[in-house]
mmCIF file of C-alpha atoms in Angstrom:
data_model
loop_
_atom_site.group_PDB
_atom_site.id
_atom_site.type_symbol
_atom_site.label_atom_id
_atom_site.label_comp_id
_atom_site.label_asym_id
_atom_site.label_seq_id
_atom_site.Cartn_x
_atom_site.Cartn_y
_atom_site.Cartn_z
ATOM 1 C CA MET Y 1 35.087 48.407 -9.667
ATOM 2 C CA ALA Y 2 32.300 45.800 -10.106
ATOM 3 C CA THR Y 3 29.567 46.623 -12.609
ATOM 4 C CA VAL Y 4 25.819 46.308 -11.526
ATOM 5 C CA PHE Y 5 25.845 42.918 -13.667
ATOM 6 C CA GLU Y 6 28.871 41.705 -11.831
ATOM 7 C CA THR Y 7 27.264 42.488 -8.333
ATOM 8 C CA SER Y 8 23.688 41.127 -9.560
ATOM 9 C CA ASN Y 9 25.432 38.190 -10.592
ATOM 10 C CA ARG Y 10 27.532 37.544 -7.637
ATOM 11 C CA SER Y 11 24.404 38.038 -5.367
ATOM 12 C CA SER Y 12 22.399 35.469 -7.460
ATOM 13 C CA MET Y 13 25.033 32.912 -7.093
ATOM 14 C CA ALA Y 14 25.594 33.826 -3.213
ATOM 15 C CA ALA Y 15 21.661 33.106 -2.914
ATOM 16 C CA ILE Y 16 21.913 30.087 -4.914
ATOM 17 C CA VAL Y 17 24.739 28.815 -2.456
ATOM 18 C CA LEU Y 18 22.772 29.801 0.406
ATOM 19 C CA LEU Y 19 19.729 27.972 -0.931
ATOM 20 C CA LEU Y 20 21.697 24.841 -1.508
ATOM 21 C CA GLY Y 21 23.093 25.091 1.705
ATOM 22 C CA LEU Y 22 19.877 25.319 3.726
ATOM 23 C CA LEU Y 23 18.655 22.357 1.580
ATOM 24 C CA VAL Y 24 21.682 20.218 2.461
ATOM 25 C CA ALA Y 25 21.056 21.330 6.280
ATOM 26 C CA ASN Y 26 17.672 20.303 6.012
ATOM 27 C CA LEU Y 27 17.970 16.981 4.235
ATOM 28 C CA GLY Y 28 20.678 16.060 7.018
ATOM 29 C CA THR Y 29 17.875 16.212 9.589
ATOM 30 C CA THR Y 30 14.998 14.763 7.726
ATOM 31 C CA GLY Y 31 15.147 11.010 7.135
ATOM 32 C CA GLY Y 32 18.862 10.477 6.215
ATOM 33 C CA GLU Y 33 19.035 7.844 8.624
ATOM 34 C CA SER Y 34 16.200 5.890 7.159
ATOM 35 C CA ILE Y 35 18.436 4.656 4.263
ATOM 36 C CA GLY Y 36 20.654 1.474 4.498
ATOM 37 C CA ILE Y 37 21.938 -1.033 1.652
ATOM 38 C CA CYS Y 38 22.003 -4.790 1.572
ATOM 39 C CA TYR Y 39 25.418 -6.269 1.198
ATOM 40 C CA GLY Y 40 25.030 -9.551 -0.755
ATOM 41 C CA MET Y 41 28.327 -11.312 -1.431
ATOM 42 C CA MET Y 42 27.529 -13.631 -4.223
ATOM 43 C CA GLY Y 43 30.076 -12.514 -6.667
ATOM 44 C CA ASN Y 44 33.828 -13.451 -7.284
ATOM 45 C CA ASN Y 45 35.037 -10.084 -8.076
ATOM 46 C CA LEU Y 46 33.775 -8.169 -5.094
ATOM 47 C CA ALA Y 47 36.192 -5.791 -2.920
ATOM 48 C CA SER Y 48 37.749 -7.315 0.590
ATOM 49 C CA THR Y 49 35.266 -6.895 3.545
ATOM 50 C CA SER Y 50 37.278 -4.059 4.743
ATOM 51 C CA GLU Y 51 37.180 -2.082 1.459
ATOM 52 C CA VAL Y 52 33.341 -2.556 1.577
ATOM 53 C CA ILE Y 53 33.055 -1.117 4.941
ATOM 54 C CA SER Y 54 35.446 1.732 4.206
ATOM 55 C CA LEU Y 55 33.160 2.320 1.107
ATOM 56 C CA TYR Y 56 29.961 2.483 3.229
ATOM 57 C CA THR Y 57 31.567 4.868 5.628
ATOM 58 C CA SER Y 58 33.060 7.071 2.783
ATOM 59 C CA ASN Y 59 29.303 7.436 1.273
ATOM 60 C CA ASN Y 60 27.858 8.056 4.707
ATOM 61 C CA ILE Y 61 25.574 4.978 4.238
ATOM 62 C CA LYS Y 62 24.848 4.363 8.119
ATOM 63 C CA ARG Y 63 23.093 0.961 7.893
ATOM 64 C CA MET Y 64 23.639 -2.599 6.365
ATOM 65 C CA ARG Y 65 21.812 -5.745 5.894
ATOM 66 C CA ILE Y 66 23.787 -8.895 5.460
ATOM 67 C CA TYR Y 67 22.088 -12.214 4.945
ATOM 68 C CA ASP Y 68 24.453 -14.555 6.879
ATOM 69 C CA PRO Y 69 26.638 -14.158 10.069
ATOM 70 C CA ASN Y 70 29.580 -13.408 8.010
ATOM 71 C CA GLN Y 71 32.499 -13.437 10.531
ATOM 72 C CA ALA Y 72 34.963 -11.522 8.051
ATOM 73 C CA VAL Y 73 32.139 -8.849 7.866
ATOM 74 C CA LEU Y 74 31.345 -8.747 11.498
ATOM 75 C CA GLN Y 75 35.126 -8.282 12.457
ATOM 76 C CA ALA Y 76 35.297 -5.391 9.687
ATOM 77 C CA LEU Y 77 32.014 -3.948 11.178
ATOM 78 C CA LYS Y 78 33.625 -3.382 14.607
ATOM 79 C CA ASP Y 79 33.666 0.133 15.812
ATOM 80 C CA SER Y 80 32.581 1.178 12.158
ATOM 81 C CA ASN Y 81 29.451 2.937 13.829
ATOM 82 C CA ILE Y 82 27.181 1.186 11.161
ATOM 83 C CA GLU Y 83 24.127 -0.213 12.256
ATOM 84 C CA LEU Y 84 23.384 -3.804 10.940
ATOM 85 C CA MET Y 85 20.338 -5.883 10.100
ATOM 86 C CA LEU Y 86 21.925 -9.271 10.770
ATOM 87 C CA GLY Y 87 20.022 -12.316 8.658
ATOM 88 C CA VAL Y 88 19.621 -15.990 9.976
ATOM 89 C CA PRO Y 89 19.906 -17.907 6.859
ATOM 90 C CA ASN Y 90 16.924 -19.979 6.061
ATOM 91 C CA SER Y 91 19.166 -23.123 6.141
ATOM 92 C CA ASP Y 92 19.442 -22.262 10.009
ATOM 93 C CA LEU Y 93 15.882 -22.150 10.832
ATOM 94 C CA GLN Y 94 15.187 -25.747 11.549
ATOM 95 C CA SER Y 95 18.094 -25.726 13.956
ATOM 96 C CA LEU Y 96 17.546 -22.655 15.916
ATOM 97 C CA ALA Y 97 13.410 -23.800 16.038
ATOM 98 C CA ALA Y 98 14.472 -26.762 17.453
ATOM 99 C CA ASN Y 99 16.164 -26.265 20.750
ATOM 100 C CA PRO Y 100 16.555 -23.038 22.552
ATOM 101 C CA SER Y 101 20.295 -23.974 23.409
ATOM 102 C CA ASN Y 102 20.865 -23.814 19.516
ATOM 103 C CA ALA Y 103 19.490 -20.417 19.481
ATOM 104 C CA ASN Y 104 21.555 -19.205 22.380
ATOM 105 C CA SER Y 105 24.729 -20.371 21.026
ATOM 106 C CA TRP Y 106 24.055 -18.689 17.634
ATOM 107 C CA VAL Y 107 23.201 -15.444 19.513
ATOM 108 C CA GLN Y 108 26.464 -15.901 21.619
ATOM 109 C CA ARG Y 109 28.614 -16.578 18.511
ATOM 110 C CA ASN Y 110 27.170 -14.295 16.455
ATOM 111 C CA VAL Y 111 25.888 -11.459 18.063
ATOM 112 C CA LEU Y 112 27.043 -11.276 21.681
ATOM 113 C CA SER Y 113 30.722 -11.940 20.834
ATOM 114 C CA PHE Y 114 30.610 -8.543 18.940
ATOM 115 C CA TRP Y 115 28.515 -6.502 20.756
ATOM 116 C CA PRO Y 116 28.674 -3.547 21.537
ATOM 117 C CA SER Y 117 31.450 -2.534 19.032
ATOM 118 C CA VAL Y 118 29.249 -4.127 16.389
ATOM 119 C CA ARG Y 119 25.982 -2.057 16.162
ATOM 120 C CA PHE Y 120 23.400 -4.688 15.760
ATOM 121 C CA ARG Y 121 19.830 -3.224 15.098
ATOM 122 C CA TYR Y 122 17.724 -5.971 13.831
ATOM 123 C CA ILE Y 123 18.162 -9.907 13.277
ATOM 124 C CA ALA Y 124 16.027 -11.200 10.507
ATOM 125 C CA VAL Y 125 15.246 -14.776 11.080
ATOM 126 C CA GLY Y 126 14.602 -16.087 7.587
ATOM 127 C CA ASN Y 127 14.027 -14.710 4.588
ATOM 128 C CA GLU Y 128 10.863 -14.717 2.505
ATOM 129 C CA VAL Y 129 9.625 -17.766 3.942
ATOM 130 C CA SER Y 130 6.183 -18.757 2.543
ATOM 131 C CA PRO Y 131 3.851 -21.744 3.192
ATOM 132 C CA VAL Y 132 2.361 -21.522 -0.339
ATOM 133 C CA ASN Y 133 5.870 -21.056 -2.002
ATOM 134 C CA GLY Y 134 7.278 -24.681 -2.960
ATOM 135 C CA ALA Y 135 10.657 -23.544 -2.465
ATOM 136 C CA THR Y 136 10.355 -22.501 1.251
ATOM 137 C CA ALA Y 137 7.088 -24.268 2.243
ATOM 138 C CA SER Y 138 8.533 -26.833 4.230
ATOM 139 C CA LEU Y 139 10.508 -24.223 6.519
ATOM 140 C CA ALA Y 140 7.529 -22.240 7.308
ATOM 141 C CA GLN Y 141 6.893 -24.256 10.385
ATOM 142 C CA PHE Y 142 10.257 -23.522 11.977
ATOM 143 C CA VAL Y 143 10.192 -19.376 11.348
ATOM 144 C CA LEU Y 144 7.902 -18.584 14.519
ATOM 145 C CA PRO Y 145 9.699 -20.754 16.777
ATOM 146 C CA ALA Y 146 12.790 -19.778 15.704
ATOM 147 C CA VAL Y 147 12.142 -16.152 16.157
ATOM 148 C CA ARG Y 148 10.962 -16.792 19.669
ATOM 149 C CA ASN Y 149 14.116 -18.686 20.330
ATOM 150 C CA VAL Y 150 16.330 -16.026 19.124
ATOM 151 C CA PHE Y 151 14.140 -13.151 20.607
ATOM 152 C CA ASN Y 152 14.659 -15.084 24.074
ATOM 153 C CA ALA Y 153 18.368 -15.332 23.749
ATOM 154 C CA ILE Y 154 18.582 -11.792 23.082
ATOM 155 C CA LYS Y 155 16.092 -11.102 25.969
ATOM 156 C CA SER Y 156 18.380 -13.246 28.289
ATOM 157 C CA ALA Y 157 21.187 -10.735 27.359
ATOM 158 C CA GLY Y 158 18.998 -7.751 28.122
ATOM 159 C CA LEU Y 159 19.222 -6.142 24.891
ATOM 160 C CA GLN Y 160 15.519 -6.537 23.615
ATOM 161 C CA ASP Y 161 15.108 -3.020 23.406
ATOM 162 C CA GLN Y 162 18.120 -2.346 21.241
ATOM 163 C CA ILE Y 163 18.420 -5.469 18.779
ATOM 164 C CA LYS Y 164 14.870 -6.081 17.419
ATOM 165 C CA VAL Y 165 14.400 -9.899 16.242
ATOM 166 C CA SER Y 166 11.604 -10.305 13.203
ATOM 167 C CA THR Y 167 11.575 -11.972 10.114
ATOM 168 C CA ALA Y 168 11.639 -10.810 6.528
ATOM 169 C CA ILE Y 169 8.511 -11.288 4.125
ATOM 170 C CA ASP Y 170 7.795 -10.603 0.391
ATOM 171 C CA MET Y 171 4.889 -8.842 -1.101
ATOM 172 C CA THR Y 172 3.424 -12.324 -2.522
ATOM 173 C CA LEU Y 173 1.903 -12.960 0.973
ATOM 174 C CA ILE Y 174 -0.605 -9.969 0.053
ATOM 175 C CA GLY Y 175 -3.961 -11.347 -1.521
ATOM 176 C CA THR Y 176 -5.511 -8.100 -2.174
ATOM 177 C CA SER Y 177 -3.293 -5.035 -2.674
ATOM 178 C CA TYR Y 178 -5.773 -2.929 -4.741
ATOM 179 C CA PRO Y 179 -7.276 -0.358 -3.662
ATOM 180 C CA PRO Y 180 -4.584 -0.099 -0.772
ATOM 181 C CA SER Y 181 -7.265 0.558 1.869
ATOM 182 C CA GLN Y 182 -8.688 -3.014 1.355
ATOM 183 C CA GLY Y 183 -5.295 -4.672 1.471
ATOM 184 C CA ALA Y 184 -5.289 -8.304 3.122
ATOM 185 C CA PHE Y 185 -3.020 -11.110 3.594
ATOM 186 C CA ARG Y 186 -3.857 -14.410 1.584
ATOM 187 C CA GLY Y 187 -6.319 -16.372 3.314
ATOM 188 C CA ASP Y 188 -4.020 -19.465 3.103
ATOM 189 C CA VAL Y 189 -1.175 -17.784 4.877
ATOM 190 C CA ARG Y 190 -3.011 -16.397 7.786
ATOM 191 C CA ALA Y 191 -2.328 -19.374 10.013
ATOM 192 C CA TYR Y 192 1.521 -18.914 9.343
ATOM 193 C CA LEU Y 193 1.371 -15.293 9.672
ATOM 194 C CA ASP Y 194 -0.896 -14.326 12.206
ATOM 195 C CA PRO Y 195 0.944 -16.073 14.890
ATOM 196 C CA ILE Y 196 4.271 -14.417 14.020
ATOM 197 C CA ILE Y 197 2.690 -10.768 13.733
ATOM 198 C CA GLY Y 198 1.381 -11.449 17.188
ATOM 199 C CA HIS Y 199 4.435 -12.101 18.397
ATOM 200 C CA LEU Y 200 6.289 -9.489 17.048
ATOM 201 C CA ALA Y 201 3.512 -7.120 18.501
ATOM 202 C CA TYR Y 202 4.330 -8.695 21.776
ATOM 203 C CA ALA Y 203 8.065 -8.164 21.217
ATOM 204 C CA LYS Y 204 7.789 -4.432 20.193
ATOM 205 C CA ALA Y 205 9.452 -5.190 16.852
ATOM 206 C CA PRO Y 206 8.498 -4.398 13.166
ATOM 207 C CA LEU Y 207 7.712 -6.536 10.438
ATOM 208 C CA LEU Y 208 10.603 -6.705 7.818
ATOM 209 C CA ALA Y 209 9.378 -6.662 4.308
ATOM 210 C CA ASN Y 210 10.980 -6.905 0.657
ATOM 211 C CA VAL Y 211 8.966 -4.479 -1.527
ATOM 212 C CA TYR Y 212 9.786 -4.290 -5.223
ATOM 213 C CA THR Y 213 7.737 -2.071 -7.248
ATOM 214 C CA TYR Y 214 9.970 -3.416 -10.362
ATOM 215 C CA PHE Y 215 8.306 -7.154 -10.137
ATOM 216 C CA SER Y 216 4.870 -5.485 -9.944
ATOM 217 C CA TYR Y 217 5.362 -3.644 -13.023
ATOM 218 C CA ALA Y 218 7.374 -6.292 -14.905
ATOM 219 C CA GLY Y 219 4.491 -8.817 -14.158
ATOM 220 C CA ASN Y 220 1.703 -6.469 -15.344
ATOM 221 C CA PRO Y 221 2.665 -3.565 -17.543
ATOM 222 C CA ARG Y 222 -0.522 -3.409 -19.440
ATOM 223 C CA ASP Y 223 -2.017 -2.134 -15.873
ATOM 224 C CA ILE Y 224 0.644 -0.427 -14.124
ATOM 225 C CA SER Y 225 2.679 2.252 -15.781
ATOM 226 C CA LEU Y 226 6.332 2.666 -15.760
ATOM 227 C CA PRO Y 227 6.152 6.118 -14.461
ATOM 228 C CA TYR Y 228 4.104 4.776 -11.449
ATOM 229 C CA ALA Y 229 6.589 2.342 -10.641
ATOM 230 C CA LEU Y 230 9.345 4.809 -10.787
ATOM 231 C CA PHE Y 231 8.204 7.731 -8.914
ATOM 232 C CA THR Y 232 7.776 9.968 -12.053
ATOM 233 C CA SER Y 233 4.103 10.074 -12.397
ATOM 234 C CA PRO Y 234 3.407 13.923 -12.769
ATOM 235 C CA SER Y 235 0.042 13.690 -10.676
ATOM 236 C CA VAL Y 236 -2.180 11.310 -8.981
ATOM 237 C CA VAL Y 237 -2.720 7.917 -10.789
ATOM 238 C CA VAL Y 238 -4.982 6.051 -8.173
ATOM 239 C CA TRP Y 239 -7.357 7.573 -6.038
ATOM 240 C CA ASP Y 240 -8.934 5.586 -2.919
ATOM 241 C CA GLY Y 241 -11.310 7.527 -0.757
ATOM 242 C CA GLN Y 242 -9.651 10.691 0.035
ATOM 243 C CA ARG Y 243 -5.934 9.277 -0.604
ATOM 244 C CA GLY Y 244 -4.093 9.967 -3.862
ATOM 245 C CA TYR Y 245 -1.334 7.693 -5.081
ATOM 246 C CA GLN Y 246 1.181 9.048 -7.167
ATOM 247 C CA ASN Y 247 3.377 5.974 -6.989
ATOM 248 C CA LEU Y 248 3.061 2.273 -6.890
ATOM 249 C CA PHE Y 249 5.384 1.998 -3.620
ATOM 250 C CA ASP Y 250 3.190 3.863 -1.553
ATOM 251 C CA ALA Y 251 0.349 1.949 -2.604
ATOM 252 C CA LEU Y 252 2.077 -1.141 -1.984
ATOM 253 C CA MET Y 253 3.034 0.025 1.349
ATOM 254 C CA ASP Y 254 -0.419 0.987 2.529
ATOM 255 C CA ALA Y 255 -1.900 -2.312 1.369
ATOM 256 C CA LEU Y 256 0.573 -3.813 3.510
ATOM 257 C CA TYR Y 257 -0.302 -1.442 6.713
ATOM 258 C CA SER Y 258 -4.166 -1.922 5.877
ATOM 259 C CA ALA Y 259 -3.543 -6.047 5.777
ATOM 260 C CA LEU Y 260 -1.854 -5.660 9.246
ATOM 261 C CA GLU Y 261 -4.593 -3.565 10.645
ATOM 262 C CA ARG Y 262 -6.778 -6.594 9.541
ATOM 263 C CA THR Y 263 -4.808 -8.866 11.918
ATOM 264 C CA GLY Y 264 -5.338 -6.560 14.764
ATOM 265 C CA ASN Y 265 -1.773 -5.898 15.196
ATOM 266 C CA PRO Y 266 -0.947 -2.732 13.035
ATOM 267 C CA LEU Y 267 2.986 -3.199 13.018
ATOM 268 C CA GLU Y 268 5.529 -0.693 11.744
ATOM 269 C CA VAL Y 269 7.119 -1.837 8.599
ATOM 270 C CA VAL Y 270 10.745 -1.597 7.811
ATOM 271 C CA VAL Y 271 11.253 -2.315 4.128
ATOM 272 C CA SER Y 272 14.338 -4.641 4.243
ATOM 273 C CA GLU Y 273 14.859 -4.689 0.564
ATOM 274 C CA SER Y 274 13.803 -2.716 -2.651
ATOM 275 C CA GLY Y 275 15.618 -1.894 -5.761
ATOM 276 C CA TRP Y 276 15.542 -2.043 -9.466
ATOM 277 C CA PRO Y 277 17.735 -3.751 -12.003
ATOM 278 C CA SER Y 278 19.846 -2.251 -14.325
ATOM 279 C CA ALA Y 279 20.037 -4.881 -17.078
ATOM 280 C CA GLY Y 280 18.654 -8.224 -17.508
ATOM 281 C CA GLY Y 281 15.089 -7.882 -18.224
ATOM 282 C CA VAL Y 282 12.027 -5.742 -19.150
ATOM 283 C CA ALA Y 283 12.504 -2.028 -18.489
ATOM 284 C CA THR Y 284 15.895 -2.670 -16.937
ATOM 285 C CA THR Y 285 17.959 0.183 -17.991
ATOM 286 C CA VAL Y 286 20.545 2.272 -16.222
ATOM 287 C CA ASP Y 287 18.386 5.457 -16.557
ATOM 288 C CA ASN Y 288 15.131 3.544 -14.845
ATOM 289 C CA ALA Y 289 17.262 2.077 -11.905
ATOM 290 C CA ARG Y 290 18.782 5.447 -11.398
ATOM 291 C CA ALA Y 291 15.225 6.976 -11.231
ATOM 292 C CA TYR Y 292 14.042 4.437 -8.922
ATOM 293 C CA TYR Y 293 16.668 4.296 -6.591
ATOM 294 C CA SER Y 294 17.056 8.455 -6.245
ATOM 295 C CA ASN Y 295 13.408 8.706 -5.815
ATOM 296 C CA LEU Y 296 12.826 6.005 -3.458
ATOM 297 C CA ILE Y 297 15.763 7.543 -1.298
ATOM 298 C CA ARG Y 298 13.993 10.978 -1.245
ATOM 299 C CA HIS Y 299 10.562 9.638 -0.932
ATOM 300 C CA VAL Y 300 10.682 7.407 2.182
ATOM 301 C CA LYS Y 301 11.412 10.356 4.297
ATOM 302 C CA LYS Y 302 7.911 11.575 3.865
ATOM 303 C CA GLY Y 303 5.807 8.431 4.596
ATOM 304 C CA THR Y 304 2.679 7.250 2.865
ATOM 305 C CA PRO Y 305 -0.624 8.601 2.303
ATOM 306 C CA LYS Y 306 -2.171 6.374 4.665
ATOM 307 C CA ILE Y 307 0.806 7.025 7.664
ATOM 308 C CA PRO Y 308 2.226 10.458 6.046
ATOM 309 C CA ASP Y 309 4.181 11.508 9.188
ATOM 310 C CA ARG Y 310 6.377 8.356 9.515
ATOM 311 C CA ALA Y 311 9.446 8.092 7.659
ATOM 312 C CA ILE Y 312 10.051 4.286 6.259
ATOM 313 C CA GLU Y 313 13.148 2.701 7.243
ATOM 314 C CA THR Y 314 14.417 1.361 3.883
ATOM 315 C CA TYR Y 315 17.260 -0.871 2.734
ATOM 316 C CA LEU Y 316 18.463 -0.752 -0.804
ATOM 317 C CA PHE Y 317 19.117 -3.698 -2.511
ATOM 318 C CA ALA Y 318 21.843 -4.094 -3.236
ATOM 319 C CA MET Y 319 25.327 -2.729 -2.655
ATOM 320 C CA PHE Y 320 27.021 -4.421 -5.817
ATOM 321 C CA ASP Y 321 26.375 -6.379 -9.003
ATOM 322 C CA GLU Y 322 26.407 -10.140 -7.982
ATOM 323 C CA ASN Y 323 27.862 -12.207 -11.030
ATOM 324 C CA GLN Y 324 27.060 -15.585 -9.077
ATOM 325 C CA LYS Y 325 23.419 -15.116 -8.639
ATOM 326 C CA PRO Y 326 21.317 -17.605 -10.359
ATOM 327 C CA GLN Y 327 19.356 -15.660 -12.562
ATOM 328 C CA GLU Y 328 20.738 -12.950 -15.124
ATOM 329 C CA LEU Y 329 18.217 -9.956 -13.734
ATOM 330 C CA GLU Y 330 19.330 -10.752 -10.196
ATOM 331 C CA LYS Y 331 22.802 -10.019 -10.946
ATOM 332 C CA HIS Y 332 22.227 -6.216 -11.887
ATOM 333 C CA PHE Y 333 20.819 -4.563 -8.702
ATOM 334 C CA GLY Y 334 24.053 -3.049 -7.526
ATOM 335 C CA VAL Y 335 24.072 0.716 -6.688
ATOM 336 C CA PHE Y 336 27.938 -0.054 -7.226
ATOM 337 C CA PHE Y 337 30.023 -1.890 -9.427
ATOM 338 C CA PRO Y 338 32.338 -4.666 -8.162
ATOM 339 C CA ASN Y 339 35.322 -2.425 -8.402
ATOM 340 C CA LYS Y 340 33.536 0.123 -6.009
ATOM 341 C CA GLN Y 341 32.768 2.533 -8.603
ATOM 342 C CA PRO Y 342 29.389 4.184 -8.478
ATOM 343 C CA LYS Y 343 26.755 3.174 -10.890
ATOM 344 C CA TYR Y 344 24.654 6.090 -10.182
ATOM 345 C CA SER Y 345 25.163 9.399 -8.274
ATOM 346 C CA LEU Y 346 22.871 8.822 -5.548
ATOM 347 C CA ASN Y 347 22.556 11.057 -2.102
ATOM 348 C CA PHE Y 348 22.036 8.426 0.520
ATOM 349 C CA ASN Y 349 21.768 10.387 3.431
ATOM 350 C CA GLY Y 350 20.858 13.993 2.665
ATOM 351 C CA GLU Y 351 24.543 15.313 3.358
ATOM 352 C CA ARG Y 352 25.628 15.472 -0.279
ATOM 353 C CA ILE Y 353 23.821 16.429 -3.203
ATOM 354 C CA ILE Y 354 24.966 15.482 -6.913
ATOM 355 C CA TRP Y 355 23.483 18.131 -9.162
ATOM 356 C CA GLU Y 356 24.129 17.533 -12.711
ATOM 357 C CA GLY Y 357 27.026 15.451 -11.662
ATOM 358 C CA VAL Y 358 28.568 18.363 -9.655
ATOM 359 C CA ASP Y 359 29.136 17.812 -5.872
ATOM 360 C CA VAL Y 360 27.329 20.948 -4.392
ATOM 361 C CA ASP Y 361 29.361 20.520 -1.357
ATOM 362 C CA GLN Y 362 32.253 22.035 -3.420
ATOM 363 C CA TYR Y 363 30.145 25.185 -4.469
ATOM 364 C CA ASN Y 364 30.640 25.101 -7.633
ATOM 365 C CA ALA Y 365 29.615 28.443 -9.194
ATOM 366 C CA THR Y 366 28.800 26.823 -12.506
ATOM 367 C CA VAL Y 367 26.560 24.076 -11.012
ATOM 368 C CA SER Y 368 22.937 23.584 -12.813
ATOM 369 C CA LEU Y 369 19.935 24.187 -10.807
ATOM 370 C CA LYS Y 370 18.079 21.159 -12.440
ATOM 371 C CA SER Y 371 18.646 18.499 -9.913
ATOM 372 C CA GLU Y 372 19.215 14.713 -10.424
ATOM 373 C CA MET Y 373 17.298 14.156 -7.609
#
């Protein structure tokens, strides 16, 4: 016969399990689809492409970004149901801009040959090209014509509604970011960027943006607090009129939304990269990186103070640590180690929750009520 305490204890545990079940169900329907992960391949110790696709699938990671049309990856993605952001490398921009037939051939070879068994979602034509960045300035003239030619090739195939063609910018193109409502692009990039934004508005495509609070913090730790960059500030840090900002990510996003509004084309934004390194630089610890990724995954389901009801499709950078990256810092952005072991316990799409290292799906009665998320 059960004692009063045992009955009460079982009732409490049943309530906890029910609560966690409701939490899992709720998360599974509120923005899990908004998370993807960038699959970089600059490492000599990475798993095979087929193993990587299986790793995405087993962890319920439903979107991927790759930076070039790697044929082995495209083959491995067939029938995986993973949605793909496919990159056009910067080295291909001049060729695709020069001649529509080059773009048609590129699309035929790398997209149409695999469609629909590979679920292409975006084509990112160029990455972080800037007319004021010496490394890529000479390529800026090719971005818009390459985007147009690739778009027209996709449109000729009747796929312009399923596959959106865009380009990925970085946040150095923002000239004014504070306060967020005054966000504006740099004056010396407007002639480059405005026509691209105009085309994306015409094509009903989002702007892709690589957004890193890490670099903002590392570049200005005197004025930007670490908790503000990591989503861990306990209260509002910045007030902008009636809008309160508790984290830097929202402030950067709203500055970008404001900058787009000032061009006359308030595009949707897809965050094509965001991450925090676990080693190699200032404030690069495993704990900081874990906090950033776990909080980012949860946060982008909610939107920003300026646009609170719009989940932000976001691609974590990156799937693996990549030991052939040129700078030490860049080698440590992986959420998995090259041996496929997770660096952190992360809930990628709301179907699993790790609480104090215990998988809630196992309904372990000893699970702690302190969430790592």
